[in-house]
Amino acid sequence: MGKIILIILGLILSMCGVICIFDARIITKKLFGFGDQNEASMGLKILGFLLSMSGAIIIYFNI
């Protein structure tokens, strides 16, 4: 039962990470009205990459 919960948690983390990577520009336009959106979108893409990799690692070690 615990293995299934960890796999689902890994899938959710990976999904959130991929969404952050692909929608970084749209998310930063909604959050920041002006200013340096390029750095914010780059930071959001890095965060998405780290989330997706951590989710993938959780899935890999629980299969």
Tab-separated table of C-alpha atoms in Angstrom:
chain	number	residue	atom	x	y	z
A	1	MET	CA	0.000	0.000	0.000
A	2	GLY	CA	2.821	2.392	0.848
A	3	LYS	CA	4.527	1.633	-2.442
A	4	ILE	CA	1.439	2.703	-4.393
A	5	ILE	CA	1.196	5.966	-2.461
A	6	LEU	CA	4.838	6.793	-3.173
A	7	ILE	CA	4.402	6.028	-6.881
A	8	ILE	CA	1.346	8.298	-7.031
A	9	LEU	CA	3.295	11.019	-5.192
A	10	GLY	CA	6.125	10.666	-7.703
A	11	LEU	CA	3.700	10.907	-10.605
A	12	ILE	CA	2.125	14.062	-9.173
A	13	LEU	CA	5.546	15.667	-8.621
A	14	SER	CA	6.633	14.801	-12.146
A	15	MET	CA	3.406	16.153	-13.604
A	16	CYS	CA	3.728	19.443	-11.698
A	17	GLY	CA	7.323	19.746	-12.845
A	18	VAL	CA	6.458	19.239	-16.494
A	19	ILE	CA	3.628	21.769	-16.239
A	20	CYS	CA	6.044	24.291	-14.708
A	21	ILE	CA	8.524	23.745	-17.528
A	22	PHE	CA	6.076	24.108	-20.401
A	23	ASP	CA	3.885	26.871	-18.957
A	24	ALA	CA	6.626	28.950	-17.324
A	25	ARG	CA	6.107	31.970	-19.578
A	26	ILE	CA	2.323	31.956	-19.088
A	27	ILE	CA	2.615	31.550	-15.309
A	28	THR	CA	5.120	34.399	-14.985
A	29	LYS	CA	2.928	36.697	-17.088
A	30	LYS	CA	0.057	36.052	-14.668
A	31	LEU	CA	2.160	36.478	-11.520
A	32	PHE	CA	4.367	39.378	-12.606
A	33	GLY	CA	2.707	42.257	-14.421
A	34	PHE	CA	6.002	43.857	-15.364
A	35	GLY	CA	9.665	43.542	-14.567
A	36	ASP	CA	12.112	40.853	-15.454
A	37	GLN	CA	9.955	37.978	-16.636
A	38	ASN	CA	12.863	36.230	-18.340
A	39	GLU	CA	14.665	35.491	-15.084
A	40	ALA	CA	11.436	34.470	-13.384
A	41	SER	CA	10.543	32.057	-16.185
A	42	MET	CA	14.058	30.613	-16.123
A	43	GLY	CA	13.774	30.072	-12.375
A	44	LEU	CA	10.390	28.425	-12.825
A	45	LYS	CA	11.815	26.110	-15.484
A	46	ILE	CA	14.659	25.121	-13.155
A	47	LEU	CA	12.139	24.454	-10.379
A	48	GLY	CA	10.055	22.356	-12.776
A	49	PHE	CA	13.106	20.362	-13.806
A	50	LEU	CA	13.999	19.637	-10.191
A	51	LEU	CA	10.417	18.618	-9.394
A	52	SER	CA	10.191	16.296	-12.377
A	53	MET	CA	13.548	14.692	-11.610
A	54	SER	CA	12.664	14.133	-7.959
A	55	GLY	CA	9.352	12.578	-8.981
A	56	ALA	CA	11.120	10.333	-11.477
A	57	ILE	CA	13.629	9.232	-8.827
A	58	ILE	CA	10.801	8.392	-6.425
A	59	ILE	CA	9.090	6.315	-9.122
A	60	TYR	CA	12.341	4.606	-10.143
A	61	PHE	CA	13.226	3.427	-6.646
A	62	ASN	CA	9.707	2.190	-5.869
A	63	ILE	CA	9.083	-0.021	-8.867
